[in-house]
């Protein structure tokens, strides 16, 4: 093999590696949490039990599938421990999944870098719309969420 052919192969390999990384970064990702989500249970008044306060305190968040493919992300407000937020965990920029980042106390979209505050407001774009919020209440230790009608 001559030098030109070797350089061509190396360049092609490098380009294909970069393309693979770019494509992987732009695809939808699901949470890689090893902690199984608690089972959602129907409750009176259209609310659905998504977990216990102990689950939230232990994991930092609850990520649950409700009815159909509707999902909910429940986080505790770091500024007021008595306040919980229930949000649709789908980025308003291009529909990628978002998740709670315990270390920075915000909600982050890994696809394009949008960041949301715990109440779903946009902290950093490219997203320009807040996350959809759901009604939430705590009864005893049970966390109940009322999803939007699909």
PDB file of N, CA and C in Angstrom, residues 9-96:
ATOM      1  N   UNK A   9      -7.551   6.042   3.850  1.00  0.00           N
ATOM      2  CA  UNK A   9      -8.277   5.152   4.762  1.00  0.00           C
ATOM      3  C   UNK A   9      -8.382   5.747   6.166  1.00  0.00           C
ATOM      4  N   UNK A  10      -7.329   6.341   6.645  1.00  0.00           N
ATOM      5  CA  UNK A  10      -7.360   6.963   7.968  1.00  0.00           C
ATOM      6  C   UNK A  10      -8.344   8.128   8.008  1.00  0.00           C
ATOM      7  N   UNK A  11      -8.352   8.938   6.961  1.00  0.00           N
ATOM      8  CA  UNK A  11      -9.282  10.074   6.888  1.00  0.00           C
ATOM      9  C   UNK A  11     -10.719   9.579   6.849  1.00  0.00           C
ATOM     10  N   UNK A  12     -10.993   8.578   6.044  1.00  0.00           N
ATOM     11  CA  UNK A  12     -12.345   8.018   5.963  1.00  0.00           C
ATOM     12  C   UNK A  12     -12.791   7.440   7.303  1.00  0.00           C
ATOM     13  N   UNK A  13     -11.904   6.743   7.999  1.00  0.00           N
ATOM     14  CA  UNK A  13     -12.234   6.187   9.317  1.00  0.00           C
ATOM     15  C   UNK A  13     -12.545   7.291  10.320  1.00  0.00           C
ATOM     16  N   UNK A  14     -11.748   8.339  10.297  1.00  0.00           N
ATOM     17  CA  UNK A  14     -11.951   9.471  11.206  1.00  0.00           C
ATOM     18  C   UNK A  14     -13.296  10.144  10.941  1.00  0.00           C
ATOM     19  N   UNK A  15     -13.626  10.385   9.679  1.00  0.00           N
ATOM     20  CA  UNK A  15     -14.893  11.034   9.323  1.00  0.00           C
ATOM     21  C   UNK A  15     -16.073  10.165   9.737  1.00  0.00           C
ATOM     22  N   UNK A  16     -15.996   8.859   9.498  1.00  0.00           N
ATOM     23  CA  UNK A  16     -17.117   7.990   9.875  1.00  0.00           C
ATOM     24  C   UNK A  16     -17.300   7.957  11.392  1.00  0.00           C
ATOM     25  N   UNK A  17     -16.225   8.045  12.150  1.00  0.00           N
ATOM     26  CA  UNK A  17     -16.335   8.104  13.611  1.00  0.00           C
ATOM     27  C   UNK A  17     -17.021   9.369  14.074  1.00  0.00           C
ATOM     28  N   UNK A  18     -16.656  10.496  13.487  1.00  0.00           N
ATOM     29  CA  UNK A  18     -17.288  11.778  13.838  1.00  0.00           C
ATOM     30  C   UNK A  18     -18.765  11.765  13.486  1.00  0.00           C
ATOM     31  N   UNK A  19     -19.114  11.248  12.303  1.00  0.00           N
ATOM     32  CA  UNK A  19     -20.519  11.183  11.894  1.00  0.00           C
ATOM     33  C   UNK A  19     -21.310  10.313  12.869  1.00  0.00           C
ATOM     34  N   UNK A  20     -20.741   9.209  13.311  1.00  0.00           N
ATOM     35  CA  UNK A  20     -21.435   8.335  14.274  1.00  0.00           C
ATOM     36  C   UNK A  20     -21.725   9.067  15.580  1.00  0.00           C
ATOM     37  N   UNK A  21     -20.762   9.842  16.053  1.00  0.00           N
ATOM     38  CA  UNK A  21     -20.957  10.593  17.299  1.00  0.00           C
ATOM     39  C   UNK A  21     -22.037  11.644  17.127  1.00  0.00           C
ATOM     40  N   UNK A  22     -22.024  12.365  16.018  1.00  0.00           N
ATOM     41  CA  UNK A  22     -23.026  13.412  15.770  1.00  0.00           C
ATOM     42  C   UNK A  22     -24.427  12.809  15.667  1.00  0.00           C
ATOM     43  N   UNK A  23     -24.556  11.725  14.942  1.00  0.00           N
ATOM     44  CA  UNK A  23     -25.870  11.079  14.804  1.00  0.00           C
ATOM     45  C   UNK A  23     -26.347  10.564  16.162  1.00  0.00           C
ATOM     46  N   UNK A  24     -25.470   9.984  16.936  1.00  0.00           N
ATOM     47  CA  UNK A  24     -25.841   9.489  18.269  1.00  0.00           C
ATOM     48  C   UNK A  24     -26.291  10.606  19.191  1.00  0.00           C
ATOM     49  N   UNK A  25     -25.674  11.780  19.079  1.00  0.00           N
ATOM     50  CA  UNK A  25     -26.045  12.911  19.938  1.00  0.00           C
ATOM     51  C   UNK A  25     -27.395  13.487  19.572  1.00  0.00           C
ATOM     52  N   UNK A  26     -27.850  13.290  18.350  1.00  0.00           N
ATOM     53  CA  UNK A  26     -29.111  13.879  17.899  1.00  0.00           C
ATOM     54  C   UNK A  26     -30.282  12.916  17.963  1.00  0.00           C
ATOM     55  N   UNK A  27     -30.067  11.711  18.452  1.00  0.00           N
ATOM     56  CA  UNK A  27     -31.173  10.766  18.560  1.00  0.00           C
ATOM     57  C   UNK A  27     -31.806  10.863  19.934  1.00  0.00           C
ATOM     58  N   UNK A  28     -33.072  10.458  20.040  1.00  0.00           N
ATOM     59  CA  UNK A  28     -33.759  10.452  21.335  1.00  0.00           C
ATOM     60  C   UNK A  28     -33.124   9.422  22.238  1.00  0.00           C
ATOM     61  N   UNK A  29     -32.990   9.797  23.495  1.00  0.00           N
ATOM     62  CA  UNK A  29     -32.423   8.886  24.484  1.00  0.00           C
ATOM     63  C   UNK A  29     -33.424   8.678  25.595  1.00  0.00           C
ATOM     64  N   UNK A  30     -33.371   7.513  26.181  1.00  0.00           N
ATOM     65  CA  UNK A  30     -34.197   7.263  27.355  1.00  0.00           C
ATOM     66  C   UNK A  30     -33.298   7.293  28.572  1.00  0.00           C
ATOM     67  N   UNK A  31     -33.901   7.428  29.714  1.00  0.00           N
ATOM     68  CA  UNK A  31     -33.130   7.477  30.949  1.00  0.00           C
ATOM     69  C   UNK A  31     -32.383   6.174  31.151  1.00  0.00           C
ATOM     70  N   UNK A  32     -31.153   6.271  31.627  1.00  0.00           N
ATOM     71  CA  UNK A  32     -30.354   5.082  31.875  1.00  0.00           C
ATOM     72  C   UNK A  32     -30.329   4.736  33.356  1.00  0.00           C
ATOM     73  N   UNK A  33     -31.254   5.299  34.104  1.00  0.00           N
ATOM     74  CA  UNK A  33     -31.295   5.045  35.538  1.00  0.00           C
ATOM     75  C   UNK A  33     -31.516   3.563  35.791  1.00  0.00           C
ATOM     76  N   UNK A  34     -30.744   2.999  36.712  1.00  0.00           N
ATOM     77  CA  UNK A  34     -30.891   1.587  37.023  1.00  0.00           C
ATOM     78  C   UNK A  34     -31.993   1.347  38.050  1.00  0.00           C
ATOM     79  N   UNK A  35     -32.534   2.412  38.628  1.00  0.00           N
ATOM     80  CA  UNK A  35     -33.597   2.273  39.603  1.00  0.00           C
ATOM     81  C   UNK A  35     -34.923   2.149  38.873  1.00  0.00           C
ATOM     82  N   UNK A  36     -35.652   1.048  39.065  1.00  0.00           N
ATOM     83  CA  UNK A  36     -36.924   0.903  38.362  1.00  0.00           C
ATOM     84  C   UNK A  36     -37.933   1.945  38.846  1.00  0.00           C
ATOM     85  N   UNK A  37     -38.732   2.428  37.912  1.00  0.00           N
ATOM     86  CA  UNK A  37     -39.757   3.408  38.259  1.00  0.00           C
ATOM     87  C   UNK A  37     -40.863   2.727  39.048  1.00  0.00           C
ATOM     88  N   UNK A  38     -41.437   3.427  40.017  1.00  0.00           N
ATOM     89  CA  UNK A  38     -42.552   2.837  40.753  1.00  0.00           C
ATOM     90  C   UNK A  38     -43.752   2.674  39.834  1.00  0.00           C
ATOM     91  N   UNK A  39     -44.600   1.732  40.161  1.00  0.00           N
ATOM     92  CA  UNK A  39     -45.775   1.462  39.343  1.00  0.00           C
ATOM     93  C   UNK A  39     -46.839   2.535  39.565  1.00  0.00           C
ATOM     94  N   UNK A  40     -47.380   3.080  38.465  1.00  0.00           N
ATOM     95  CA  UNK A  40     -48.444   4.076  38.555  1.00  0.00           C
ATOM     96  C   UNK A  40     -49.755   3.373  38.885  1.00  0.00           C
ATOM     97  N   UNK A  41     -50.553   3.987  39.748  1.00  0.00           N
ATOM     98  CA  UNK A  41     -51.832   3.413  40.151  1.00  0.00           C
ATOM     99  C   UNK A  41     -52.906   4.483  40.070  1.00  0.00           C
ATOM    100  N   UNK A  42     -54.099   4.108  39.612  1.00  0.00           N
ATOM    101  CA  UNK A  42     -55.213   5.053  39.531  1.00  0.00           C
ATOM    102  C   UNK A  42     -55.665   5.457  40.926  1.00  0.00           C
ATOM    103  N   UNK A  43     -56.051   6.716  41.055  1.00  0.00           N
ATOM    104  CA  UNK A  43     -56.554   7.245  42.321  1.00  0.00           C
ATOM    105  C   UNK A  43     -57.806   8.069  42.011  1.00  0.00           C
ATOM    106  N   UNK A  44     -58.647   8.376  43.009  1.00  0.00           N
ATOM    107  CA  UNK A  44     -59.860   9.136  42.770  1.00  0.00           C
ATOM    108  C   UNK A  44     -59.586  10.533  42.203  1.00  0.00           C
ATOM    109  N   UNK A  45     -60.564  11.060  41.448  1.00  0.00           N
ATOM    110  CA  UNK A  45     -60.486  12.423  40.936  1.00  0.00           C
ATOM    111  C   UNK A  45     -59.598  12.589  39.715  1.00  0.00           C
ATOM    112  N   UNK A  46     -59.277  11.496  39.020  1.00  0.00           N
ATOM    113  CA  UNK A  46     -58.442  11.587  37.832  1.00  0.00           C
ATOM    114  C   UNK A  46     -56.961  11.634  38.128  1.00  0.00           C
ATOM    115  N   UNK A  47     -56.591  11.547  39.398  1.00  0.00           N
ATOM    116  CA  UNK A  47     -55.179  11.538  39.762  1.00  0.00           C
ATOM    117  C   UNK A  47     -54.629  10.125  39.643  1.00  0.00           C
ATOM    118  N   UNK A  48     -53.321  10.035  39.427  1.00  0.00           N
ATOM    119  CA  UNK A  48     -52.634   8.748  39.345  1.00  0.00           C
ATOM    120  C   UNK A  48     -51.487   8.764  40.347  1.00  0.00           C
ATOM    121  N   UNK A  49     -51.424   7.710  41.153  1.00  0.00           N
ATOM    122  CA  UNK A  49     -50.316   7.604  42.113  1.00  0.00           C
ATOM    123  C   UNK A  49     -49.067   7.193  41.338  1.00  0.00           C
ATOM    124  N   UNK A  50     -48.023   8.029  41.428  1.00  0.00           N
ATOM    125  CA  UNK A  50     -46.786   7.757  40.694  1.00  0.00           C
ATOM    126  C   UNK A  50     -45.653   7.285  41.593  1.00  0.00           C
ATOM    127  N   UNK A  51     -45.846   7.362  42.889  1.00  0.00           N
ATOM    128  CA  UNK A  51     -44.807   6.913  43.800  1.00  0.00           C
ATOM    129  C   UNK A  51     -45.007   7.457  45.195  1.00  0.00           C
ATOM    130  N   UNK A  52     -44.016   7.262  46.007  1.00  0.00           N
ATOM    131  CA  UNK A  52     -44.026   7.700  47.396  1.00  0.00           C
ATOM    132  C   UNK A  52     -42.989   8.810  47.571  1.00  0.00           C
ATOM    133  N   UNK A  53     -43.155   9.604  48.604  1.00  0.00           N
ATOM    134  CA  UNK A  53     -42.184  10.658  48.878  1.00  0.00           C
ATOM    135  C   UNK A  53     -40.798  10.050  49.158  1.00  0.00           C
ATOM    136  N   UNK A  54     -40.761   8.833  49.709  1.00  0.00           N
ATOM    137  CA  UNK A  54     -39.490   8.167  49.947  1.00  0.00           C
ATOM    138  C   UNK A  54     -38.766   7.885  48.628  1.00  0.00           C
ATOM    139  N   UNK A  55     -39.538   7.502  47.579  1.00  0.00           N
ATOM    140  CA  UNK A  55     -38.945   7.261  46.257  1.00  0.00           C
ATOM    141  C   UNK A  55     -38.293   8.540  45.740  1.00  0.00           C
ATOM    142  N   UNK A  56     -38.992   9.643  45.884  1.00  0.00           N
ATOM    143  CA  UNK A  56     -38.492  10.935  45.425  1.00  0.00           C
ATOM    144  C   UNK A  56     -37.234  11.334  46.187  1.00  0.00           C
ATOM    145  N   UNK A  57     -37.264  11.172  47.506  1.00  0.00           N
ATOM    146  CA  UNK A  57     -36.105  11.547  48.317  1.00  0.00           C
ATOM    147  C   UNK A  57     -34.903  10.646  48.025  1.00  0.00           C
ATOM    148  N   UNK A  58     -35.159   9.372  47.792  1.00  0.00           N
ATOM    149  CA  UNK A  58     -34.076   8.415  47.533  1.00  0.00           C
ATOM    150  C   UNK A  58     -33.441   8.644  46.161  1.00  0.00           C
ATOM    151  N   UNK A  59     -34.256   8.861  45.121  1.00  0.00           N
ATOM    152  CA  UNK A  59     -33.773   8.935  43.747  1.00  0.00           C
ATOM    153  C   UNK A  59     -33.574  10.357  43.232  1.00  0.00           C
ATOM    154  N   UNK A  60     -34.079  11.350  43.949  1.00  0.00           N
ATOM    155  CA  UNK A  60     -33.955  12.736  43.496  1.00  0.00           C
ATOM    156  C   UNK A  60     -35.034  13.150  42.522  1.00  0.00           C
ATOM    157  N   UNK A  61     -35.713  12.168  41.946  1.00  0.00           N
ATOM    158  CA  UNK A  61     -36.801  12.422  41.015  1.00  0.00           C
ATOM    159  C   UNK A  61     -37.598  11.147  40.801  1.00  0.00           C
ATOM    160  N   UNK A  62     -38.798  11.308  40.277  1.00  0.00           N
ATOM    161  CA  UNK A  62     -39.603  10.165  39.847  1.00  0.00           C
ATOM    162  C   UNK A  62     -39.887  10.386  38.374  1.00  0.00           C
ATOM    163  N   UNK A  63     -39.585   9.394  37.555  1.00  0.00           N
ATOM    164  CA  UNK A  63     -39.879   9.432  36.127  1.00  0.00           C
ATOM    165  C   UNK A  63     -40.804   8.263  35.853  1.00  0.00           C
ATOM    166  N   UNK A  64     -42.016   8.551  35.394  1.00  0.00           N
ATOM    167  CA  UNK A  64     -43.063   7.539  35.315  1.00  0.00           C
ATOM    168  C   UNK A  64     -43.832   7.655  34.009  1.00  0.00           C
ATOM    169  N   UNK A  65     -44.216   6.506  33.447  1.00  0.00           N
ATOM    170  CA  UNK A  65     -45.132   6.485  32.310  1.00  0.00           C
ATOM    171  C   UNK A  65     -46.532   6.351  32.871  1.00  0.00           C
ATOM    172  N   UNK A  66     -47.422   7.239  32.423  1.00  0.00           N
ATOM    173  CA  UNK A  66     -48.801   7.227  32.913  1.00  0.00           C
ATOM    174  C   UNK A  66     -49.661   6.420  31.958  1.00  0.00           C
ATOM    175  N   UNK A  67     -50.659   7.049  31.369  1.00  0.00           N
ATOM    176  CA  UNK A  67     -51.537   6.347  30.444  1.00  0.00           C
ATOM    177  C   UNK A  67     -51.001   6.493  29.024  1.00  0.00           C
ATOM    178  N   UNK A  68     -51.062   5.416  28.255  1.00  0.00           N
ATOM    179  CA  UNK A  68     -50.498   5.452  26.908  1.00  0.00           C
ATOM    180  C   UNK A  68     -49.006   5.698  26.996  1.00  0.00           C
ATOM    181  N   UNK A  69     -48.536   6.648  26.225  1.00  0.00           N
ATOM    182  CA  UNK A  69     -47.117   6.997  26.264  1.00  0.00           C
ATOM    183  C   UNK A  69     -46.869   8.272  27.041  1.00  0.00           C
ATOM    184  N   UNK A  70     -47.888   8.801  27.714  1.00  0.00           N
ATOM    185  CA  UNK A  70     -47.728  10.034  28.479  1.00  0.00           C
ATOM    186  C   UNK A  70     -46.807   9.778  29.668  1.00  0.00           C
ATOM    187  N   UNK A  71     -45.826  10.658  29.827  1.00  0.00           N
ATOM    188  CA  UNK A  71     -44.853  10.501  30.913  1.00  0.00           C
ATOM    189  C   UNK A  71     -44.915  11.700  31.843  1.00  0.00           C
ATOM    190  N   UNK A  72     -44.368  11.502  33.040  1.00  0.00           N
ATOM    191  CA  UNK A  72     -44.300  12.581  34.024  1.00  0.00           C
ATOM    192  C   UNK A  72     -42.957  12.495  34.744  1.00  0.00           C
ATOM    193  N   UNK A  73     -42.405  13.670  34.997  1.00  0.00           N
ATOM    194  CA  UNK A  73     -41.187  13.810  35.789  1.00  0.00           C
ATOM    195  C   UNK A  73     -41.569  14.605  37.027  1.00  0.00           C
ATOM    196  N   UNK A  74     -41.339  14.023  38.199  1.00  0.00           N
ATOM    197  CA  UNK A  74     -41.651  14.699  39.461  1.00  0.00           C
ATOM    198  C   UNK A  74     -40.335  15.042  40.146  1.00  0.00           C
ATOM    199  N   UNK A  75     -40.186  16.325  40.509  1.00  0.00           N
ATOM    200  CA  UNK A  75     -38.986  16.782  41.220  1.00  0.00           C
ATOM    201  C   UNK A  75     -39.410  17.663  42.394  1.00  0.00           C
ATOM    202  N   UNK A  76     -38.548  17.725  43.372  1.00  0.00           N
ATOM    203  CA  UNK A  76     -38.765  18.592  44.532  1.00  0.00           C
ATOM    204  C   UNK A  76     -38.079  19.921  44.248  1.00  0.00           C
ATOM    205  N   UNK A  77     -38.736  21.026  44.576  1.00  0.00           N
ATOM    206  CA  UNK A  77     -38.152  22.347  44.377  1.00  0.00           C
ATOM    207  C   UNK A  77     -37.014  22.535  45.371  1.00  0.00           C
ATOM    208  N   UNK A  78     -35.772  22.764  44.888  1.00  0.00           N
ATOM    209  CA  UNK A  78     -34.651  22.894  45.826  1.00  0.00           C
ATOM    210  C   UNK A  78     -34.747  24.119  46.736  1.00  0.00           C
ATOM    211  N   UNK A  79     -35.551  25.119  46.348  1.00  0.00           N
ATOM    212  CA  UNK A  79     -35.695  26.326  47.163  1.00  0.00           C
ATOM    213  C   UNK A  79     -36.785  26.192  48.218  1.00  0.00           C
ATOM    214  N   UNK A  80     -37.706  25.222  48.019  1.00  0.00           N
ATOM    215  CA  UNK A  80     -38.794  24.998  48.958  1.00  0.00           C
ATOM    216  C   UNK A  80     -39.110  23.508  48.970  1.00  0.00           C
ATOM    217  N   UNK A  81     -38.614  22.794  49.958  1.00  0.00           N
ATOM    218  CA  UNK A  81     -38.744  21.332  50.021  1.00  0.00           C
ATOM    219  C   UNK A  81     -40.188  20.856  50.073  1.00  0.00           C
ATOM    220  N   UNK A  82     -41.137  21.745  50.432  1.00  0.00           N
ATOM    221  CA  UNK A  82     -42.541  21.352  50.478  1.00  0.00           C
ATOM    222  C   UNK A  82     -43.213  21.419  49.104  1.00  0.00           C
ATOM    223  N   UNK A  83     -42.537  21.964  48.108  1.00  0.00           N
ATOM    224  CA  UNK A  83     -43.122  22.140  46.777  1.00  0.00           C
ATOM    225  C   UNK A  83     -42.596  21.081  45.817  1.00  0.00           C
ATOM    226  N   UNK A  84     -43.535  20.368  45.188  1.00  0.00           N
ATOM    227  CA  UNK A  84     -43.201  19.385  44.163  1.00  0.00           C
ATOM    228  C   UNK A  84     -43.687  19.892  42.816  1.00  0.00           C
ATOM    229  N   UNK A  85     -42.979  19.518  41.766  1.00  0.00           N
ATOM    230  CA  UNK A  85     -43.365  19.878  40.402  1.00  0.00           C
ATOM    231  C   UNK A  85     -43.530  18.605  39.595  1.00  0.00           C
ATOM    232  N   UNK A  86     -44.623  18.518  38.837  1.00  0.00           N
ATOM    233  CA  UNK A  86     -44.876  17.405  37.934  1.00  0.00           C
ATOM    234  C   UNK A  86     -44.882  17.965  36.514  1.00  0.00           C
ATOM    235  N   UNK A  87     -43.980  17.457  35.689  1.00  0.00           N
ATOM    236  CA  UNK A  87     -43.770  18.022  34.361  1.00  0.00           C
ATOM    237  C   UNK A  87     -43.747  16.941  33.291  1.00  0.00           C
ATOM    238  N   UNK A  88     -44.091  17.340  32.072  1.00  0.00           N
ATOM    239  CA  UNK A  88     -43.925  16.467  30.924  1.00  0.00           C
ATOM    240  C   UNK A  88     -42.429  16.469  30.595  1.00  0.00           C
ATOM    241  N   UNK A  89     -41.764  15.307  30.625  1.00  0.00           N
ATOM    242  CA  UNK A  89     -40.317  15.269  30.423  1.00  0.00           C
ATOM    243  C   UNK A  89     -39.904  15.225  28.953  1.00  0.00           C
ATOM    244  N   UNK A  90     -40.579  16.009  28.121  1.00  0.00           N
ATOM    245  CA  UNK A  90     -40.257  16.089  26.703  1.00  0.00           C
ATOM    246  C   UNK A  90     -39.833  17.506  26.377  1.00  0.00           C
ATOM    247  N   UNK A  91     -38.615  17.662  25.875  1.00  0.00           N
ATOM    248  CA  UNK A  91     -38.087  18.991  25.559  1.00  0.00           C
ATOM    249  C   UNK A  91     -38.980  19.687  24.539  1.00  0.00           C
ATOM    250  N   UNK A  92     -39.252  20.947  24.769  1.00  0.00           N
ATOM    251  CA  UNK A  92     -40.118  21.713  23.872  1.00  0.00           C
ATOM    252  C   UNK A  92     -39.374  22.182  22.624  1.00  0.00           C
ATOM    253  N   UNK A  93     -38.084  21.931  22.548  1.00  0.00           N
ATOM    254  CA  UNK A  93     -37.311  22.333  21.375  1.00  0.00           C
ATOM    255  C   UNK A  93     -37.532  21.356  20.219  1.00  0.00           C
ATOM    256  N   UNK A  94     -37.187  20.079  20.421  1.00  0.00           N
ATOM    257  CA  UNK A  94     -37.361  19.091  19.350  1.00  0.00           C
ATOM    258  C   UNK A  94     -37.858  17.745  19.855  1.00  0.00           C
ATOM    259  N   UNK A  95     -38.439  17.723  21.050  1.00  0.00           N
ATOM    260  CA  UNK A  95     -39.093  16.518  21.531  1.00  0.00           C
ATOM    261  C   UNK A  95     -38.203  15.451  22.134  1.00  0.00           C
ATOM    262  N   UNK A  96     -36.971  15.765  22.449  1.00  0.00           N
ATOM    263  CA  UNK A  96     -36.086  14.796  23.098  1.00  0.00           C
ATOM    264  C   UNK A  96     -36.473  14.652  24.574  1.00  0.00           C
TER     265      UNK A  96
END
